[in-house]
mmCIF file of C-alpha atoms in Angstrom:
data_model
loop_
_atom_site.group_PDB
_atom_site.id
_atom_site.type_symbol
_atom_site.label_atom_id
_atom_site.label_comp_id
_atom_site.label_asym_id
_atom_site.label_seq_id
_atom_site.Cartn_x
_atom_site.Cartn_y
_atom_site.Cartn_z
ATOM 1 C CA MET A 12 71.791 89.294 117.779
ATOM 2 C CA ASN A 13 72.188 92.864 116.542
ATOM 3 C CA ALA A 14 73.866 95.696 118.408
ATOM 4 C CA ILE A 15 71.014 98.066 117.485
ATOM 5 C CA GLU A 16 67.484 97.301 116.328
ATOM 6 C CA ILE A 17 65.145 100.232 115.764
ATOM 7 C CA ARG A 18 61.567 99.848 114.565
ATOM 8 C CA GLY A 19 59.036 102.572 113.784
ATOM 9 C CA LEU A 20 60.977 105.273 115.621
ATOM 10 C CA LYS A 21 59.335 108.690 115.680
ATOM 11 C CA LYS A 22 60.502 111.991 117.131
ATOM 12 C CA SER A 23 58.987 115.413 116.549
ATOM 13 C CA PHE A 24 60.031 118.940 117.436
ATOM 14 C CA ARG A 25 57.310 121.610 117.512
ATOM 15 C CA GLY A 26 54.991 119.457 115.482
ATOM 16 C CA MET A 27 57.561 118.603 112.791
ATOM 17 C CA TYR A 28 58.839 115.038 112.551
ATOM 18 C CA ALA A 29 62.629 114.706 112.621
ATOM 19 C CA LEU A 30 62.161 110.917 112.536
ATOM 20 C CA ASP A 31 59.087 109.440 110.929
ATOM 21 C CA GLY A 32 58.924 105.670 111.397
ATOM 22 C CA LEU A 33 62.647 104.948 111.198
ATOM 23 C CA ASN A 34 63.806 101.328 110.974
ATOM 24 C CA MET A 35 67.465 100.500 111.528
ATOM 25 C CA THR A 36 69.590 97.381 112.090
ATOM 26 C CA VAL A 37 73.249 97.504 113.135
ATOM 27 C CA PRO A 38 74.973 94.093 113.272
ATOM 28 C CA VAL A 39 77.295 93.248 116.160
ATOM 29 C CA GLY A 40 80.942 93.865 115.250
ATOM 30 C CA SER A 41 80.187 96.184 112.353
ATOM 31 C CA ILE A 42 81.334 99.683 111.497
ATOM 32 C CA TYR A 43 77.990 101.119 110.464
ATOM 33 C CA GLY A 44 78.195 104.243 108.318
ATOM 34 C CA PHE A 45 75.135 106.417 108.964
ATOM 35 C CA ILE A 46 74.607 108.651 105.925
ATOM 36 C CA GLY A 47 72.224 111.475 105.127
ATOM 37 C CA GLU A 48 72.004 115.158 104.319
ATOM 38 C CA ASN A 49 71.848 117.818 107.035
ATOM 39 C CA GLY A 50 68.513 117.653 108.828
ATOM 40 C CA SER A 51 67.826 114.069 107.761
ATOM 41 C CA GLY A 52 67.669 112.813 111.360
ATOM 42 C CA LYS A 53 71.111 111.284 111.979
ATOM 43 C CA SER A 54 71.990 113.207 115.136
ATOM 44 C CA THR A 55 68.449 112.870 116.474
ATOM 45 C CA THR A 56 68.663 109.095 116.062
ATOM 46 C CA GLU A 57 72.014 108.949 117.852
ATOM 47 C CA LYS A 58 70.776 111.125 120.712
ATOM 48 C CA LEU A 59 67.707 108.930 121.126
ATOM 49 C CA ILE A 60 69.855 105.786 121.271
ATOM 50 C CA CYS A 61 72.017 107.446 123.927
ATOM 51 C CA GLY A 62 68.968 108.512 125.946
ATOM 52 C CA HIS A 63 69.597 112.232 125.447
ATOM 53 C CA LEU A 64 66.128 112.670 123.931
ATOM 54 C CA VAL A 65 62.753 111.038 124.569
ATOM 55 C CA LYS A 66 61.110 109.280 121.613
ATOM 56 C CA ASP A 67 57.492 109.838 120.587
ATOM 57 C CA ALA A 68 56.923 106.268 119.375
ATOM 58 C CA GLY A 69 58.696 103.113 118.227
ATOM 59 C CA THR A 70 61.207 100.756 119.806
ATOM 60 C CA ILE A 71 64.976 100.859 120.334
ATOM 61 C CA LYS A 72 66.758 97.664 121.319
ATOM 62 C CA LEU A 73 70.443 97.352 122.154
ATOM 63 C CA PHE A 74 71.876 93.844 122.135
ATOM 64 C CA GLY A 75 68.346 92.448 122.303
ATOM 65 C CA LYS A 76 67.203 94.531 125.287
ATOM 66 C CA ASP A 77 65.246 97.748 125.578
ATOM 67 C CA TYR A 78 67.602 100.730 125.386
ATOM 68 C CA THR A 79 66.477 101.974 128.827
ATOM 69 C CA ASP A 80 67.700 98.767 130.511
ATOM 70 C CA ALA A 81 70.391 99.710 133.023
ATOM 71 C CA GLY A 82 72.462 96.647 132.182
ATOM 72 C CA VAL A 83 72.647 97.565 128.508
ATOM 73 C CA ARG A 84 73.129 101.304 128.985
ATOM 74 C CA VAL A 85 76.583 100.736 130.488
ATOM 75 C CA LYS A 86 77.609 99.035 127.238
ATOM 76 C CA VAL A 87 77.214 102.272 125.266
ATOM 77 C CA GLY A 88 79.890 104.926 124.754
ATOM 78 C CA ALA A 89 79.293 108.051 122.699
ATOM 79 C CA LEU A 90 80.923 111.145 121.254
ATOM 80 C CA ILE A 91 78.222 113.504 120.052
ATOM 81 C CA GLU A 92 79.102 117.091 119.055
ATOM 82 C CA ASN A 93 82.209 117.496 121.256
ATOM 83 C CA ALA A 94 84.235 115.865 124.005
ATOM 84 C CA GLY A 95 82.918 118.087 126.807
ATOM 85 C CA CYS A 96 86.324 118.557 128.416
ATOM 86 C CA PHE A 97 87.636 121.274 130.721
ATOM 87 C CA PRO A 98 89.955 123.404 128.535
ATOM 88 C CA SER A 99 92.520 124.267 131.210
ATOM 89 C CA SER A 100 92.819 120.726 132.559
ATOM 90 C CA SER A 101 95.152 118.111 131.159
ATOM 91 C CA ILE A 102 94.013 115.201 129.020
ATOM 92 C CA TYR A 103 94.741 112.853 131.928
ATOM 93 C CA THR A 104 92.756 114.950 134.413
ATOM 94 C CA ASN A 105 89.754 115.134 132.098
ATOM 95 C CA LEU A 106 89.811 111.371 131.651
ATOM 96 C CA MET A 107 90.203 110.852 135.403
ATOM 97 C CA MET A 108 87.151 113.002 136.159
ATOM 98 C CA GLN A 109 85.096 111.089 133.610
ATOM 99 C CA ALA A 110 86.300 107.734 134.960
ATOM 100 C CA ILE A 111 85.319 108.738 138.511
ATOM 101 C CA ASN A 112 81.961 109.970 137.203
ATOM 102 C CA LEU A 113 81.374 106.555 135.617
ATOM 103 C CA GLY A 114 82.323 104.761 138.832
ATOM 104 C CA ILE A 115 85.322 102.984 137.310
ATOM 105 C CA SER A 116 87.511 101.468 140.031
ATOM 106 C CA ASN A 117 90.816 100.793 138.263
ATOM 107 C CA THR A 118 91.023 104.355 136.954
ATOM 108 C CA GLU A 119 94.752 104.625 136.198
ATOM 109 C CA GLU A 120 94.824 101.303 134.365
ATOM 110 C CA GLU A 121 91.696 102.170 132.384
ATOM 111 C CA ILE A 122 92.979 105.637 131.418
ATOM 112 C CA SER A 123 96.250 104.117 130.246
ATOM 113 C CA ARG A 124 94.286 101.576 128.184
ATOM 114 C CA VAL A 125 92.101 104.109 126.344
ATOM 115 C CA LEU A 126 94.979 106.523 125.757
ATOM 116 C CA LYS A 127 96.887 103.702 124.090
ATOM 117 C CA ILE A 128 93.913 102.843 121.866
ATOM 118 C CA VAL A 129 93.666 106.421 120.565
ATOM 119 C CA ARG A 130 97.462 106.843 120.410
ATOM 120 C CA MET A 131 97.611 109.673 122.919
ATOM 121 C CA GLU A 132 99.627 108.069 125.728
ATOM 122 C CA GLU A 133 102.572 110.432 125.163
ATOM 123 C CA HIS A 134 100.371 113.543 125.446
ATOM 124 C CA SER A 135 98.484 112.841 128.679
ATOM 125 C CA ASP A 136 99.917 115.935 130.438
ATOM 126 C CA LEU A 137 98.913 118.312 127.634
ATOM 127 C CA LYS A 138 96.133 120.777 128.432
ATOM 128 C CA PHE A 139 93.001 120.140 126.416
ATOM 129 C CA LYS A 140 92.892 123.700 125.041
ATOM 130 C CA LYS A 141 96.309 123.225 123.444
ATOM 131 C CA CYS A 142 95.266 120.121 121.527
ATOM 132 C CA SER A 143 94.619 120.124 117.784
ATOM 133 C CA LEU A 144 91.154 119.287 116.451
ATOM 134 C CA GLY A 145 92.266 115.769 115.609
ATOM 135 C CA MET A 146 93.661 115.263 119.109
ATOM 136 C CA LYS A 147 90.448 116.595 120.672
ATOM 137 C CA GLN A 148 88.401 114.131 118.651
ATOM 138 C CA ARG A 149 90.639 111.279 119.771
ATOM 139 C CA ILE A 150 90.341 112.408 123.389
ATOM 140 C CA GLY A 151 86.571 112.378 122.986
ATOM 141 C CA ILE A 152 86.738 108.817 121.703
ATOM 142 C CA ALA A 153 89.010 107.857 124.605
ATOM 143 C CA MET A 154 86.415 109.225 127.040
ATOM 144 C CA ALA A 155 83.690 107.275 125.244
ATOM 145 C CA LEU A 156 85.776 104.089 125.498
ATOM 146 C CA LEU A 157 86.151 104.272 129.282
ATOM 147 C CA GLY A 158 84.552 101.201 130.787
ATOM 148 C CA SER A 159 85.004 99.075 127.638
ATOM 149 C CA PRO A 160 81.654 99.708 125.905
ATOM 150 C CA ALA A 161 80.354 97.167 123.411
ATOM 151 C CA LEU A 162 78.790 99.920 121.287
ATOM 152 C CA LEU A 163 80.429 103.213 120.319
ATOM 153 C CA ILE A 164 78.327 106.010 118.790
ATOM 154 C CA LEU A 165 80.215 108.768 116.960
ATOM 155 C CA ASP A 166 78.670 111.869 115.407
ATOM 156 C CA GLU A 167 80.860 113.321 112.619
ATOM 157 C CA PRO A 168 84.230 112.459 114.250
ATOM 158 C CA ILE A 169 86.312 113.005 111.089
ATOM 159 C CA ASN A 170 84.833 116.311 109.935
ATOM 160 C CA GLY A 171 87.428 119.079 109.797
ATOM 161 C CA LEU A 172 90.419 116.755 110.146
ATOM 162 C CA ASP A 173 93.409 116.943 107.818
ATOM 163 C CA THR A 174 94.533 113.964 105.740
ATOM 164 C CA ASP A 175 96.810 112.543 108.419
ATOM 165 C CA GLY A 176 94.191 113.069 111.105
ATOM 166 C CA MET A 177 91.611 111.158 109.072
ATOM 167 C CA ARG A 178 94.077 108.328 108.469
ATOM 168 C CA ILE A 179 94.786 107.972 112.186
ATOM 169 C CA MET A 180 91.067 108.072 112.958
ATOM 170 C CA ARG A 181 90.373 105.333 110.405
ATOM 171 C CA GLU A 182 93.040 103.108 111.923
ATOM 172 C CA ILE A 183 91.713 103.689 115.447
ATOM 173 C CA LEU A 184 88.144 102.792 114.489
ATOM 174 C CA VAL A 185 89.217 99.603 112.739
ATOM 175 C CA ASP A 186 91.301 98.649 115.782
ATOM 176 C CA ILE A 187 88.337 99.258 118.086
ATOM 177 C CA THR A 188 86.177 96.756 116.210
ATOM 178 C CA LYS A 189 88.818 94.119 115.494
ATOM 179 C CA LYS A 190 90.855 94.160 118.696
ATOM 180 C CA TYR A 191 88.297 95.255 121.272
ATOM 181 C CA ASN A 192 85.073 93.667 119.956
ATOM 182 C CA CYS A 193 83.242 96.976 119.809
ATOM 183 C CA THR A 194 80.497 97.844 117.336
ATOM 184 C CA VAL A 195 80.787 101.360 115.888
ATOM 185 C CA LEU A 196 77.948 103.558 114.629
ATOM 186 C CA ILE A 197 79.471 106.538 112.832
ATOM 187 C CA SER A 198 77.838 109.390 110.951
ATOM 188 C CA SER A 199 79.862 111.429 108.475
ATOM 189 C CA HIS A 200 79.539 113.629 105.400
ATOM 190 C CA ILE A 201 82.982 112.564 104.180
ATOM 191 C CA LEU A 202 81.810 109.520 102.283
ATOM 192 C CA GLY A 203 85.157 108.788 100.641
ATOM 193 C CA GLU A 204 86.712 108.241 104.073
ATOM 194 C CA LEU A 205 83.716 106.329 105.401
ATOM 195 C CA GLU A 206 83.913 103.967 102.446
ATOM 196 C CA LYS A 207 87.414 102.896 103.505
ATOM 197 C CA ILE A 208 86.286 101.463 106.853
ATOM 198 C CA ALA A 209 82.519 100.846 106.943
ATOM 199 C CA THR A 210 81.205 97.286 106.784
ATOM 200 C CA HIS A 211 77.551 98.369 106.607
ATOM 201 C CA TYR A 212 75.615 101.475 105.602
ATOM 202 C CA GLY A 213 72.321 103.067 106.503
ATOM 203 C CA ILE A 214 71.050 105.869 104.271
ATOM 204 C CA ILE A 215 68.474 108.147 105.879
ATOM 205 C CA ARG A 216 66.338 110.836 104.248
ATOM 206 C CA GLN A 217 63.715 113.069 105.845
ATOM 207 C CA GLY A 218 63.573 110.926 108.958
ATOM 208 C CA LYS A 219 63.161 107.596 107.182
ATOM 209 C CA MET A 220 65.630 104.850 106.345
ATOM 210 C CA ILE A 221 65.622 104.524 102.582
ATOM 211 C CA GLU A 222 68.271 101.823 102.304
ATOM 212 C CA GLU A 223 70.443 99.582 104.465
ATOM 213 C CA LEU A 224 73.126 97.412 102.921
ATOM 214 C CA SER A 225 76.506 95.869 103.601
ATOM 215 C CA ALA A 226 79.688 97.125 101.946
ATOM 216 C CA MET A 227 79.743 93.905 99.909
ATOM 217 C CA GLU A 228 76.186 94.489 98.723
ATOM 218 C CA MET A 229 76.997 98.049 97.736
ATOM 219 C CA ASP A 230 80.035 96.879 95.803
ATOM 220 C CA SER A 231 77.958 94.308 93.934
ATOM 221 C CA ARG A 232 75.297 96.913 93.059
ATOM 222 C CA ALA A 233 77.711 99.677 92.085
ATOM 223 C CA ARG A 234 77.820 100.410 88.368
ATOM 224 C CA ILE A 235 81.055 99.700 86.529
ATOM 225 C CA PHE A 236 82.490 102.183 84.038
ATOM 226 C CA VAL A 237 85.380 102.675 81.652
ATOM 227 C CA SER A 238 87.246 105.921 82.310
ATOM 228 C CA ILE A 239 89.144 107.408 79.364
ATOM 229 C CA LYS A 240 91.324 110.477 78.869
ATOM 230 C CA VAL A 241 91.636 112.071 75.424
ATOM 231 C CA LYS A 242 92.580 115.494 74.056
ATOM 232 C CA GLU A 243 89.404 116.342 72.148
ATOM 233 C CA ILE A 244 87.088 115.307 74.947
ATOM 234 C CA GLU A 245 83.802 116.762 73.631
ATOM 235 C CA ASN A 246 84.206 115.245 70.165
ATOM 236 C CA ALA A 247 85.198 111.897 71.678
ATOM 237 C CA LYS A 248 82.157 112.016 73.933
ATOM 238 C CA LYS A 249 79.807 112.578 70.976
ATOM 239 C CA LEU A 250 81.445 109.712 69.097
ATOM 240 C CA LEU A 251 80.975 107.314 72.013
ATOM 241 C CA GLN A 252 77.395 108.460 72.559
ATOM 242 C CA SER A 253 76.571 107.307 69.031
ATOM 243 C CA LYS A 254 77.438 103.744 70.063
ATOM 244 C CA TYR A 255 77.027 103.510 73.845
ATOM 245 C CA LYS A 256 74.041 104.481 75.992
ATOM 246 C CA ASN A 257 75.556 105.941 79.159
ATOM 247 C CA VAL A 258 78.414 108.339 78.398
ATOM 248 C CA CYS A 259 79.364 111.461 80.341
ATOM 249 C CA ILE A 260 82.329 113.604 81.377
ATOM 250 C CA VAL A 261 83.519 113.563 85.008
ATOM 251 C CA ASP A 262 86.659 115.424 86.140
ATOM 252 C CA ASP A 263 88.124 115.668 82.610
ATOM 253 C CA TYR A 264 87.583 111.971 81.921
ATOM 254 C CA ILE A 265 85.013 110.367 79.659
ATOM 255 C CA ARG A 266 83.056 107.681 81.431
ATOM 256 C CA VAL A 267 81.252 104.885 79.638
ATOM 257 C CA TYR A 268 78.960 103.210 82.168
ATOM 258 C CA ASP A 269 77.814 99.571 82.253
ATOM 259 C CA GLU A 270 80.416 98.530 79.677
ATOM 260 C CA GLU A 271 82.923 95.754 80.308
ATOM 261 C CA ASP A 272 84.495 95.660 76.831
ATOM 262 C CA VAL A 273 87.313 98.113 77.526
ATOM 263 C CA GLU A 274 89.241 97.155 74.406
ATOM 264 C CA GLY A 275 86.173 97.697 72.254
ATOM 265 C CA VAL A 276 85.647 101.225 73.600
ATOM 266 C CA VAL A 277 89.290 102.158 73.073
ATOM 267 C CA LYS A 278 89.363 100.629 69.583
ATOM 268 C CA HIS A 279 86.291 102.646 68.598
ATOM 269 C CA LEU A 280 88.088 105.852 69.587
ATOM 270 C CA LEU A 281 91.363 104.906 67.902
ATOM 271 C CA ASP A 282 89.624 103.862 64.697
ATOM 272 C CA ASN A 283 88.043 107.314 64.556
ATOM 273 C CA GLY A 284 91.258 109.312 65.014
ATOM 274 C CA HIS A 285 91.325 109.900 68.764
ATOM 275 C CA ASP A 286 94.528 109.437 70.753
ATOM 276 C CA VAL A 287 93.837 107.799 74.102
ATOM 277 C CA SER A 288 96.317 108.745 76.846
ATOM 278 C CA GLU A 289 94.756 106.921 79.796
ATOM 279 C CA VAL A 290 92.272 104.086 80.306
ATOM 280 C CA LYS A 291 90.994 102.400 83.467
ATOM 281 C CA GLN A 292 87.992 100.396 84.564
ATOM 282 C CA ASN A 293 86.364 101.197 87.877
ATOM 283 C CA LYS A 294 83.190 101.071 89.933
ATOM 284 C CA VAL A 295 81.014 103.838 91.279
ATOM 285 C CA GLY A 296 82.067 104.679 94.855
ATOM 286 C CA LEU A 297 79.925 105.342 97.907
ATOM 287 C CA GLU A 298 79.560 109.072 97.217
ATOM 288 C CA GLU A 299 78.314 108.561 93.679
ATOM 289 C CA TYR A 300 76.104 105.666 94.760
ATOM 290 C CA TYR A 301 74.552 107.932 97.382
ATOM 291 C CA ILE A 302 74.027 110.794 94.923
ATOM 292 C CA GLU A 303 72.420 108.448 92.369
ATOM 293 C CA LEU A 304 70.131 107.017 95.050
ATOM 294 C CA MET A 305 69.066 110.498 96.186
ATOM 295 C CA SER A 306 68.392 111.521 92.581
ATOM 296 C CA LYS A 307 66.143 108.517 92.023
ATOM 297 C CA LYS A 308 64.176 109.328 95.192
ATOM 298 C CA GLU A 309 63.679 112.924 94.043
ATOM 299 C CA GLU A 310 62.359 111.743 90.670
ATOM 300 C CA LYS A 311 59.624 109.656 92.274
#
């Protein structure tokens, strides 16, 4: 069973399709990275899953049931756009009001549980308006976790966070899936951070899913390259281009793609008078994979 199954989903605004036959599959227990440029349909998809918008056509199933089923709706928690808290009220008070709104009986116990998950238990008396952006995002996640949902939907939760804030957020999301058996659907433009935690990816463009794959599949498809640092970078690049097909310069390094013979590449440079100060072999990351995929789609 999958946490989310979407088939042929369509949604239009003023005659323009934001989603045009979207298909999507999110496995149970995954951290599903939802990727796409602005206006591609990510937020619209998430709002439809949450019932904030009405679809034009298609089906949405959550844990095998129609997304409008009352029994399955209670399994969904979401943080879309912002936490929706009262600025002058404390973190605890905001969570208490949400817990009462959701009809949760053991409110104090549940609030303590979610505050511990997001590492905010020591700040429960702090007014929401005095919280940092990272803290506000964690409070929003805590509110979404009230009632122990089986599916958590997050729209850009790491955007605008500093390095430490992103690290804490990564750790929280991994904990949510591993310790609390919750599936996470997360959209983000910060692909380098998403790559560190996502188990699956969905890449959307102009309202259509153009590729879904697991992190393992992406890793197996990602191109390998030799990265080399030399002083006379342009001359070294021309030399390598005379022997190897895919050579370019990225961030002051020469990259030779699809080449596993690292020693051979280095020897060719040394034999032709170039001093090599740094060599490493790597694979294309999520951001580059995404850019390459978008470029291929534009060429068609």
